Structures are given as structure tokens and as C-alpha cells.
Amino acid sequence: VDDGWRDFQDIELRGGIARIEARRRGETYVLKVDRCSGDIVDARRLGRPDGGSFAYDQDRPRRPYY
């Protein structure tokens, strides 16, 4: 929550990882979270709510989420 994540849904537990859908800055992501530390291991955007193009985002370098 301190990093801007909101609306946590569809939690699936898979061994030491929890898969969670969450929203940040109006977009929906699938997060993989370490169940012991609570650290985000991976964050992937599901899609744009406005149906817009991904062309601009694909040209930008990706930052890791921690």
C-alpha cells in the first residue's frame, strides 16, 4: 500500500509465492509476492482500462519493482 498498490483481488497461493491482482495509478497488474518477506518479485500489467495502445510503453525501458 505504501508503494501505491490498491484494490487487491484474486489471491492465489503457490508455494512460497502469492499471485495477486492489484491496481496502481489506474492500471491493473498481476503481482507475484514472496509470502515470507512480502517483497514483490514480479509485476506485469494486464491491460489498459481505456483500451489505448501499448506502443508508447513498449519503447520505454522497464524498471524493476521491489
mmCIF file of C-alpha atoms in Angstrom:
data_model
loop_
_atom_site.group_PDB
_atom_site.id
_atom_site.type_symbol
_atom_site.label_atom_id
_atom_site.label_comp_id
_atom_site.label_asym_id
_atom_site.label_seq_id
_atom_site.Cartn_x
_atom_site.Cartn_y
_atom_site.Cartn_z
ATOM 1 C CA VAL A 1 0.000 0.000 0.000
ATOM 2 C CA ASP A 2 2.865 2.409 0.795
ATOM 3 C CA ASP A 3 4.113 1.996 -2.801
ATOM 4 C CA GLY A 4 0.741 2.914 -4.335
ATOM 5 C CA TRP A 5 -0.828 -0.538 -4.764
ATOM 6 C CA ARG A 6 -4.607 -0.718 -4.203
ATOM 7 C CA ASP A 7 -7.664 -2.953 -4.772
ATOM 8 C CA PHE A 8 -6.034 -6.331 -4.075
ATOM 9 C CA GLN A 9 -8.072 -9.206 -5.559
ATOM 10 C CA ASP A 10 -7.913 -12.833 -6.710
ATOM 11 C CA ILE A 11 -5.205 -14.023 -4.329
ATOM 12 C CA GLU A 12 -3.718 -17.414 -5.241
ATOM 13 C CA LEU A 13 -1.145 -19.112 -3.034
ATOM 14 C CA ARG A 14 1.529 -21.077 -4.919
ATOM 15 C CA GLY A 15 4.197 -22.441 -2.613
ATOM 16 C CA GLY A 16 6.320 -19.556 -1.373
ATOM 17 C CA ILE A 17 4.727 -17.082 -3.817
ATOM 18 C CA ALA A 18 1.328 -15.382 -3.724
ATOM 19 C CA ARG A 19 -0.222 -14.265 -7.032
ATOM 20 C CA ILE A 20 -2.378 -11.160 -6.578
ATOM 21 C CA GLU A 21 -4.188 -8.765 -8.897
ATOM 22 C CA ALA A 22 -3.769 -5.145 -7.799
ATOM 23 C CA ARG A 23 -4.153 -1.648 -9.187
ATOM 24 C CA ARG A 24 -1.612 1.139 -9.307
ATOM 25 C CA ARG A 25 -2.080 4.527 -10.963
ATOM 26 C CA GLY A 26 -5.332 3.340 -12.559
ATOM 27 C CA GLU A 27 -3.891 0.216 -14.207
ATOM 28 C CA THR A 28 -4.304 -3.434 -13.233
ATOM 29 C CA TYR A 29 -1.275 -5.641 -12.593
ATOM 30 C CA VAL A 30 -0.616 -9.234 -11.618
ATOM 31 C CA LEU A 31 1.847 -9.252 -8.748
ATOM 32 C CA LYS A 32 3.952 -12.139 -7.557
ATOM 33 C CA VAL A 33 4.742 -11.596 -3.896
ATOM 34 C CA ASP A 34 7.155 -13.532 -1.701
ATOM 35 C CA ARG A 35 4.955 -14.932 1.066
ATOM 36 C CA CYS A 36 7.676 -14.724 3.723
ATOM 37 C CA SER A 37 9.136 -11.265 3.094
ATOM 38 C CA GLY A 38 6.183 -9.554 1.398
ATOM 39 C CA ASP A 39 8.504 -8.328 -1.374
ATOM 40 C CA ILE A 40 7.109 -8.008 -4.901
ATOM 41 C CA VAL A 41 9.026 -10.472 -7.063
ATOM 42 C CA ASP A 42 7.307 -9.598 -10.370
ATOM 43 C CA ALA A 43 4.699 -7.092 -11.591
ATOM 44 C CA ARG A 44 3.045 -7.416 -15.005
ATOM 45 C CA ARG A 45 0.404 -5.104 -16.378
ATOM 46 C CA LEU A 46 -2.804 -6.829 -17.514
ATOM 47 C CA GLY A 47 -4.045 -4.119 -19.837
ATOM 48 C CA ARG A 48 -5.063 -0.528 -20.176
ATOM 49 C CA PRO A 49 -8.532 0.314 -18.843
ATOM 50 C CA ASP A 50 -9.073 2.847 -21.656
ATOM 51 C CA GLY A 51 -8.190 0.319 -24.379
ATOM 52 C CA GLY A 52 -5.296 2.532 -25.505
ATOM 53 C CA SER A 53 -2.207 1.477 -27.363
ATOM 54 C CA PHE A 54 0.830 -0.043 -25.710
ATOM 55 C CA ALA A 55 3.162 1.354 -28.393
ATOM 56 C CA TYR A 56 4.458 4.208 -26.243
ATOM 57 C CA ASP A 57 5.046 1.986 -23.210
ATOM 58 C CA GLN A 58 6.956 -0.641 -25.179
ATOM 59 C CA ASP A 59 9.615 1.887 -26.164
ATOM 60 C CA ARG A 60 10.372 2.886 -22.586
ATOM 61 C CA PRO A 61 12.876 0.884 -20.544
ATOM 62 C CA ARG A 62 11.267 -1.220 -17.813
ATOM 63 C CA ARG A 63 12.068 -0.539 -14.171
ATOM 64 C CA PRO A 64 12.105 -3.409 -11.720
ATOM 65 C CA TYR A 65 9.523 -3.236 -8.956
ATOM 66 C CA TYR A 66 10.683 -4.093 -5.464
#
